[in-house]
JSON list of C-alpha atoms in Angstrom, two decimals:
[
{"chain": "H", "resi": 1, "resn": "MET", "atom": "CA", "xyz": [0.00, 0.00, 0.00]},
{"chain": "H", "resi": 2, "resn": "THR", "atom": "CA", "xyz": [1.42, 3.36, -1.02]},
{"chain": "H", "resi": 3, "resn": "VAL", "atom": "CA", "xyz": [-0.01, 6.25, 0.95]},
{"chain": "H", "resi": 4, "resn": "VAL", "atom": "CA", "xyz": [2.22, 9.01, -0.39]},
{"chain": "H", "resi": 5, "resn": "LYS", "atom": "CA", "xyz": [3.09, 9.17, -4.07]},
{"chain": "H", "resi": 6, "resn": "SER", "atom": "CA", "xyz": [6.70, 10.11, -4.71]},
{"chain": "H", "resi": 7, "resn": "THR", "atom": "CA", "xyz": [7.71, 13.01, -6.89]},
{"chain": "H", "resi": 8, "resn": "LEU", "atom": "CA", "xyz": [10.86, 11.10, -7.87]},
{"chain": "H", "resi": 9, "resn": "PRO", "atom": "CA", "xyz": [11.17, 8.60, -10.72]},
{"chain": "H", "resi": 10, "resn": "GLU", "atom": "CA", "xyz": [11.25, 4.98, -9.54]},
{"chain": "H", "resi": 11, "resn": "GLU", "atom": "CA", "xyz": [15.01, 4.44, -9.96]},
{"chain": "H", "resi": 12, "resn": "ALA", "atom": "CA", "xyz": [15.87, 7.69, -8.17]},
{"chain": "H", "resi": 13, "resn": "LEU", "atom": "CA", "xyz": [13.40, 6.82, -5.43]},
{"chain": "H", "resi": 14, "resn": "GLY", "atom": "CA", "xyz": [15.12, 3.47, -4.87]},
{"chain": "H", "resi": 15, "resn": "VAL", "atom": "CA", "xyz": [18.53, 5.08, -4.45]},
{"chain": "H", "resi": 16, "resn": "THR", "atom": "CA", "xyz": [17.16, 7.87, -2.28]},
{"chain": "H", "resi": 17, "resn": "GLY", "atom": "CA", "xyz": [14.98, 5.61, -0.15]},
{"chain": "H", "resi": 18, "resn": "THR", "atom": "CA", "xyz": [17.90, 3.31, 0.59]},
{"chain": "H", "resi": 19, "resn": "ALA", "atom": "CA", "xyz": [20.15, 6.26, 1.47]},
{"chain": "H", "resi": 20, "resn": "LEU", "atom": "CA", "xyz": [17.53, 7.70, 3.82]},
{"chain": "H", "resi": 21, "resn": "GLN", "atom": "CA", "xyz": [16.75, 4.38, 5.51]},
{"chain": "H", "resi": 22, "resn": "ASP", "atom": "CA", "xyz": [20.41, 3.54, 6.03]},
{"chain": "H", "resi": 23, "resn": "THR", "atom": "CA", "xyz": [21.03, 7.03, 7.42]},
{"chain": "H", "resi": 24, "resn": "LEU", "atom": "CA", "xyz": [18.05, 6.66, 9.75]},
{"chain": "H", "resi": 25, "resn": "VAL", "atom": "CA", "xyz": [19.48, 3.42, 11.14]},
{"chain": "H", "resi": 26, "resn": "ASP", "atom": "CA", "xyz": [22.93, 4.98, 11.59]},
{"chain": "H", "resi": 27, "resn": "LEU", "atom": "CA", "xyz": [21.54, 8.02, 13.39]},
{"chain": "H", "resi": 28, "resn": "LEU", "atom": "CA", "xyz": [19.20, 6.09, 15.69]},
{"chain": "H", "resi": 29, "resn": "GLY", "atom": "CA", "xyz": [21.99, 3.63, 16.48]},
{"chain": "H", "resi": 30, "resn": "LEU", "atom": "CA", "xyz": [24.45, 6.45, 17.08]},
{"chain": "H", "resi": 31, "resn": "SER", "atom": "CA", "xyz": [22.03, 8.05, 19.54]},
{"chain": "H", "resi": 32, "resn": "LEU", "atom": "CA", "xyz": [21.80, 4.74, 21.42]},
{"chain": "H", "resi": 33, "resn": "VAL", "atom": "CA", "xyz": [25.59, 4.35, 21.48]},
{"chain": "H", "resi": 34, "resn": "GLY", "atom": "CA", "xyz": [25.88, 7.89, 22.81]},
{"chain": "H", "resi": 35, "resn": "LYS", "atom": "CA", "xyz": [23.32, 7.30, 25.56]},
{"chain": "H", "resi": 36, "resn": "GLN", "atom": "CA", "xyz": [24.88, 3.97, 26.58]},
{"chain": "H", "resi": 37, "resn": "ALA", "atom": "CA", "xyz": [28.27, 5.66, 26.88]},
{"chain": "H", "resi": 38, "resn": "HIS", "atom": "CA", "xyz": [26.64, 8.63, 28.68]},
{"chain": "H", "resi": 39, "resn": "TRP", "atom": "CA", "xyz": [25.26, 6.32, 31.37]},
{"chain": "H", "resi": 40, "resn": "ASN", "atom": "CA", "xyz": [28.43, 4.27, 31.82]},
{"chain": "H", "resi": 41, "resn": "ILE", "atom": "CA", "xyz": [31.33, 6.71, 31.52]},
{"chain": "H", "resi": 42, "resn": "VAL", "atom": "CA", "xyz": [33.82, 6.95, 34.40]},
{"chain": "H", "resi": 43, "resn": "GLY", "atom": "CA", "xyz": [37.07, 8.82, 34.81]},
{"chain": "H", "resi": 44, "resn": "PRO", "atom": "CA", "xyz": [38.48, 12.26, 35.50]},
{"chain": "H", "resi": 45, "resn": "ARG", "atom": "CA", "xyz": [36.76, 13.82, 32.47]},
{"chain": "H", "resi": 46, "resn": "PHE", "atom": "CA", "xyz": [33.40, 12.27, 33.31]},
{"chain": "H", "resi": 47, "resn": "ARG", "atom": "CA", "xyz": [31.36, 15.46, 33.46]},
{"chain": "H", "resi": 48, "resn": "SER", "atom": "CA", "xyz": [32.60, 17.19, 30.30]},
{"chain": "H", "resi": 49, "resn": "ILE", "atom": "CA", "xyz": [32.34, 14.06, 28.15]},
{"chain": "H", "resi": 50, "resn": "HIS", "atom": "CA", "xyz": [29.04, 13.08, 29.79]},
{"chain": "H", "resi": 51, "resn": "LEU", "atom": "CA", "xyz": [27.60, 16.42, 28.65]},
{"chain": "H", "resi": 52, "resn": "GLN", "atom": "CA", "xyz": [29.25, 16.21, 25.23]},
{"chain": "H", "resi": 53, "resn": "LEU", "atom": "CA", "xyz": [27.58, 12.84, 24.66]},
{"chain": "H", "resi": 54, "resn": "ASP", "atom": "CA", "xyz": [24.20, 14.52, 25.18]},
{"chain": "H", "resi": 55, "resn": "GLU", "atom": "CA", "xyz": [25.06, 16.88, 22.31]},
{"chain": "H", "resi": 56, "resn": "VAL", "atom": "CA", "xyz": [25.73, 13.95, 20.00]},
{"chain": "H", "resi": 57, "resn": "VAL", "atom": "CA", "xyz": [22.51, 12.24, 21.05]},
{"chain": "H", "resi": 58, "resn": "ALA", "atom": "CA", "xyz": [20.46, 15.41, 20.51]},
{"chain": "H", "resi": 59, "resn": "THR", "atom": "CA", "xyz": [22.07, 15.97, 17.11]},
{"chain": "H", "resi": 60, "resn": "ALA", "atom": "CA", "xyz": [21.50, 12.37, 16.00]},
{"chain": "H", "resi": 61, "resn": "ARG", "atom": "CA", "xyz": [17.90, 12.35, 17.22]},
{"chain": "H", "resi": 62, "resn": "ALA", "atom": "CA", "xyz": [17.04, 15.66, 15.56]},
{"chain": "H", "resi": 63, "resn": "HIS", "atom": "CA", "xyz": [18.55, 14.57, 12.26]},
{"chain": "H", "resi": 64, "resn": "SER", "atom": "CA", "xyz": [16.90, 11.14, 12.45]},
{"chain": "H", "resi": 65, "resn": "ASP", "atom": "CA", "xyz": [13.49, 12.83, 12.64]},
{"chain": "H", "resi": 66, "resn": "THR", "atom": "CA", "xyz": [14.31, 15.00, 9.63]},
{"chain": "H", "resi": 67, "resn": "VAL", "atom": "CA", "xyz": [15.57, 11.98, 7.67]},
{"chain": "H", "resi": 68, "resn": "ALA", "atom": "CA", "xyz": [12.47, 9.93, 8.51]},
{"chain": "H", "resi": 69, "resn": "GLU", "atom": "CA", "xyz": [10.18, 12.78, 7.53]},
{"chain": "H", "resi": 70, "resn": "ARG", "atom": "CA", "xyz": [12.06, 13.24, 4.24]},
{"chain": "H", "resi": 71, "resn": "ALA", "atom": "CA", "xyz": [11.57, 9.55, 3.48]},
{"chain": "H", "resi": 72, "resn": "ALA", "atom": "CA", "xyz": [7.87, 9.77, 4.31]},
{"chain": "H", "resi": 73, "resn": "ALA", "atom": "CA", "xyz": [7.49, 12.89, 2.14]},
{"chain": "H", "resi": 74, "resn": "LEU", "atom": "CA", "xyz": [8.90, 10.89, -0.77]},
{"chain": "H", "resi": 75, "resn": "GLY", "atom": "CA", "xyz": [6.54, 7.97, -0.17]},
{"chain": "H", "resi": 76, "resn": "VAL", "atom": "CA", "xyz": [9.08, 5.72, 1.56]},
{"chain": "H", "resi": 77, "resn": "SER", "atom": "CA", "xyz": [7.92, 4.35, 4.90]},
{"chain": "H", "resi": 78, "resn": "PRO", "atom": "CA", "xyz": [10.76, 4.95, 7.39]},
{"chain": "H", "resi": 79, "resn": "ASP", "atom": "CA", "xyz": [11.64, 1.98, 9.59]},
{"chain": "H", "resi": 80, "resn": "GLY", "atom": "CA", "xyz": [13.03, 2.92, 12.99]},
{"chain": "H", "resi": 81, "resn": "ARG", "atom": "CA", "xyz": [11.76, -0.13, 14.85]},
{"chain": "H", "resi": 82, "resn": "PRO", "atom": "CA", "xyz": [14.14, -1.53, 17.49]},
{"chain": "H", "resi": 83, "resn": "GLU", "atom": "CA", "xyz": [14.43, -4.85, 15.67]},
{"chain": "H", "resi": 84, "resn": "THR", "atom": "CA", "xyz": [15.40, -3.06, 12.44]},
{"chain": "H", "resi": 85, "resn": "ILE", "atom": "CA", "xyz": [18.08, -1.04, 14.20]},
{"chain": "H", "resi": 86, "resn": "ALA", "atom": "CA", "xyz": [19.39, -4.14, 15.99]},
{"chain": "H", "resi": 87, "resn": "ALA", "atom": "CA", "xyz": [19.50, -6.16, 12.77]},
{"chain": "H", "resi": 88, "resn": "THR", "atom": "CA", "xyz": [21.09, -3.56, 10.49]},
{"chain": "H", "resi": 89, "resn": "PHE", "atom": "CA", "xyz": [23.21, -1.21, 12.63]},
{"chain": "H", "resi": 90, "resn": "ALA", "atom": "CA", "xyz": [26.83, -1.39, 11.43]},
{"chain": "H", "resi": 91, "resn": "LEU", "atom": "CA", "xyz": [28.71, 1.34, 13.32]},
{"chain": "H", "resi": 92, "resn": "PRO", "atom": "CA", "xyz": [31.07, 0.60, 16.24]},
{"chain": "H", "resi": 93, "resn": "GLY", "atom": "CA", "xyz": [29.17, 0.19, 19.50]},
{"chain": "H", "resi": 94, "resn": "THR", "atom": "CA", "xyz": [29.92, 0.12, 23.21]},
{"chain": "H", "resi": 95, "resn": "LYS", "atom": "CA", "xyz": [31.10, -2.83, 25.21]},
{"chain": "H", "resi": 96, "resn": "ASP", "atom": "CA", "xyz": [29.18, -3.98, 28.26]},
{"chain": "H", "resi": 97, "resn": "GLY", "atom": "CA", "xyz": [29.74, -2.26, 31.60]},
{"chain": "H", "resi": 98, "resn": "TRP", "atom": "CA", "xyz": [31.63, 0.82, 32.71]},
{"chain": "H", "resi": 99, "resn": "LEU", "atom": "CA", "xyz": [33.65, 2.76, 30.14]},
{"chain": "H", "resi": 100, "resn": "ARG", "atom": "CA", "xyz": [36.77, 4.81, 30.86]},
{"chain": "H", "resi": 101, "resn": "ASP", "atom": "CA", "xyz": [36.58, 8.37, 29.60]},
{"chain": "H", "resi": 102, "resn": "THR", "atom": "CA", "xyz": [39.42, 7.72, 27.14]},
{"chain": "H", "resi": 103, "resn": "GLU", "atom": "CA", "xyz": [37.60, 4.64, 25.79]},
{"chain": "H", "resi": 104, "resn": "VAL", "atom": "CA", "xyz": [34.43, 6.67, 25.28]},
{"chain": "H", "resi": 105, "resn": "VAL", "atom": "CA", "xyz": [36.31, 9.31, 23.32]},
{"chain": "H", "resi": 106, "resn": "GLU", "atom": "CA", "xyz": [37.92, 6.65, 21.11]},
{"chain": "H", "resi": 107, "resn": "LEU", "atom": "CA", "xyz": [34.54, 4.96, 20.62]},
{"chain": "H", "resi": 108, "resn": "MET", "atom": "CA", "xyz": [32.81, 8.18, 19.65]},
{"chain": "H", "resi": 109, "resn": "VAL", "atom": "CA", "xyz": [35.58, 9.16, 17.25]},
{"chain": "H", "resi": 110, "resn": "SER", "atom": "CA", "xyz": [35.41, 5.78, 15.51]},
{"chain": "H", "resi": 111, "resn": "SER", "atom": "CA", "xyz": [31.59, 5.64, 15.47]},
{"chain": "H", "resi": 112, "resn": "LEU", "atom": "CA", "xyz": [31.28, 9.17, 14.13]},
{"chain": "H", "resi": 113, "resn": "GLU", "atom": "CA", "xyz": [34.04, 8.54, 11.59]},
{"chain": "H", "resi": 114, "resn": "ALA", "atom": "CA", "xyz": [32.25, 5.43, 10.33]},
{"chain": "H", "resi": 115, "resn": "ALA", "atom": "CA", "xyz": [28.93, 7.28, 10.12]},
{"chain": "H", "resi": 116, "resn": "ILE", "atom": "CA", "xyz": [30.58, 10.14, 8.22]},
{"chain": "H", "resi": 117, "resn": "GLY", "atom": "CA", "xyz": [32.18, 7.72, 5.76]},
{"chain": "H", "resi": 118, "resn": "ARG", "atom": "CA", "xyz": [28.83, 6.07, 5.10]},
{"chain": "H", "resi": 119, "resn": "LEU", "atom": "CA", "xyz": [27.15, 9.46, 4.71]},
{"chain": "H", "resi": 120, "resn": "ARG", "atom": "CA", "xyz": [29.74, 10.56, 2.16]},
{"chain": "H", "resi": 121, "resn": "GLU", "atom": "CA", "xyz": [28.94, 7.46, 0.08]},
{"chain": "H", "resi": 122, "resn": "ARG", "atom": "CA", "xyz": [25.25, 8.34, 0.23]},
{"chain": "H", "resi": 123, "resn": "ILE", "atom": "CA", "xyz": [25.98, 11.95, -0.70]},
{"chain": "H", "resi": 124, "resn": "GLU", "atom": "CA", "xyz": [27.65, 10.69, -3.84]},
{"chain": "H", "resi": 125, "resn": "ALA", "atom": "CA", "xyz": [24.84, 8.22, -4.57]},
{"chain": "H", "resi": 126, "resn": "THR", "atom": "CA", "xyz": [22.09, 10.84, -4.25]},
{"chain": "H", "resi": 127, "resn": "GLU", "atom": "CA", "xyz": [23.82, 13.56, -6.29]},
{"chain": "H", "resi": 128, "resn": "LYS", "atom": "CA", "xyz": [21.73, 12.88, -9.40]},
{"chain": "H", "resi": 129, "resn": "ALA", "atom": "CA", "xyz": [18.95, 10.84, -7.83]},
{"chain": "H", "resi": 130, "resn": "ASP", "atom": "CA", "xyz": [17.77, 13.58, -5.46]},
{"chain": "H", "resi": 131, "resn": "PRO", "atom": "CA", "xyz": [19.78, 16.75, -4.79]},
{"chain": "H", "resi": 132, "resn": "VAL", "atom": "CA", "xyz": [17.36, 17.73, -2.01]},
{"chain": "H", "resi": 133, "resn": "THR", "atom": "CA", "xyz": [18.19, 14.57, -0.06]},
{"chain": "H", "resi": 134, "resn": "GLN", "atom": "CA", "xyz": [21.85, 15.04, -0.92]},
{"chain": "H", "resi": 135, "resn": "ASP", "atom": "CA", "xyz": [21.69, 18.51, 0.64]},
{"chain": "H", "resi": 136, "resn": "LEU", "atom": "CA", "xyz": [20.15, 17.04, 3.80]},
{"chain": "H", "resi": 137, "resn": "LEU", "atom": "CA", "xyz": [22.90, 14.42, 3.99]},
{"chain": "H", "resi": 138, "resn": "ILE", "atom": "CA", "xyz": [25.56, 17.10, 3.54]},
{"chain": "H", "resi": 139, "resn": "ALA", "atom": "CA", "xyz": [24.15, 19.06, 6.48]},
{"chain": "H", "resi": 140, "resn": "ILE", "atom": "CA", "xyz": [24.11, 15.95, 8.67]},
{"chain": "H", "resi": 141, "resn": "THR", "atom": "CA", "xyz": [27.71, 15.19, 7.69]},
{"chain": "H", "resi": 142, "resn": "ALA", "atom": "CA", "xyz": [28.80, 18.70, 8.68]},
{"chain": "H", "resi": 143, "resn": "ASP", "atom": "CA", "xyz": [27.23, 18.33, 12.13]},
{"chain": "H", "resi": 144, "resn": "LEU", "atom": "CA", "xyz": [28.72, 14.89, 12.71]},
{"chain": "H", "resi": 145, "resn": "GLU", "atom": "CA", "xyz": [32.15, 16.07, 11.55]},
{"chain": "H", "resi": 146, "resn": "LYS", "atom": "CA", "xyz": [31.97, 18.85, 14.13]},
{"chain": "H", "resi": 147, "resn": "GLN", "atom": "CA", "xyz": [31.14, 16.33, 16.85]},
{"chain": "H", "resi": 148, "resn": "ARG", "atom": "CA", "xyz": [33.95, 14.02, 15.72]},
{"chain": "H", "resi": 149, "resn": "TRP", "atom": "CA", "xyz": [36.45, 16.91, 15.82]},
{"chain": "H", "resi": 150, "resn": "MET", "atom": "CA", "xyz": [35.39, 17.80, 19.37]},
{"chain": "H", "resi": 151, "resn": "PHE", "atom": "CA", "xyz": [35.84, 14.23, 20.58]},
{"chain": "H", "resi": 152, "resn": "GLU", "atom": "CA", "xyz": [39.12, 13.76, 18.75]},
{"chain": "H", "resi": 153, "resn": "ALA", "atom": "CA", "xyz": [40.50, 16.89, 20.43]},
{"chain": "H", "resi": 154, "resn": "GLU", "atom": "CA", "xyz": [39.67, 15.33, 23.83]},
{"chain": "H", "resi": 155, "resn": "ASN", "atom": "CA", "xyz": [42.35, 12.65, 23.48]},
{"chain": "H", "resi": 156, "resn": "HIS", "atom": "CA", "xyz": [45.01, 14.74, 21.76]},
{"chain": "H", "resi": 157, "resn": "PRO", "atom": "CA", "xyz": [48.33, 13.97, 23.44]},
{"chain": "H", "resi": 158, "resn": "ARG", "atom": "CA", "xyz": [49.89, 16.72, 25.49]},
{"chain": "H", "resi": 159, "resn": "ASP", "atom": "CA", "xyz": [53.06, 18.19, 23.97]},
{"chain": "H", "resi": 160, "resn": "THR", "atom": "CA", "xyz": [55.70, 17.50, 26.61]},
{"chain": "H", "resi": 161, "resn": "SER", "atom": "CA", "xyz": [58.55, 18.97, 24.54]},
{"chain": "H", "resi": 162, "resn": "ALA", "atom": "CA", "xyz": [57.33, 22.57, 24.94]},
{"chain": "H", "resi": 163, "resn": "GLY", "atom": "CA", "xyz": [58.83, 24.46, 27.83]}
]
């Protein structure tokens, strides 16, 4: 049953729908990874990273809503069910139990980096298929790159050679 008729040709809709669904899974999964780390972080930088994780979660959740609504507007039913996320999520996730602050930073850098890499592939794929979706994916990439930079700066080694 199709409730919303797409304005895109069938082939373009297939490419775009896949890009949006895969992005939705990445963003919802990323928000869960961020919350799991948020609840389990320990270490001397607990508070600052704890709060920074909330920023990632808020960013991922806001973008996931926009992505899902874009899919729906194009006639593609978005699938954010827990079982779908569990079955198809492919980014690095947390281990069980408490997480050292340095581990959380490394995890977030690698998870964000993987999400960004996947987004860049989708940006390329949607260039001709749907420039509007491509623009949305570019904006998401910019926000995730900012978050990745902030986490990567957290674990930058101190320069001990300077006086």
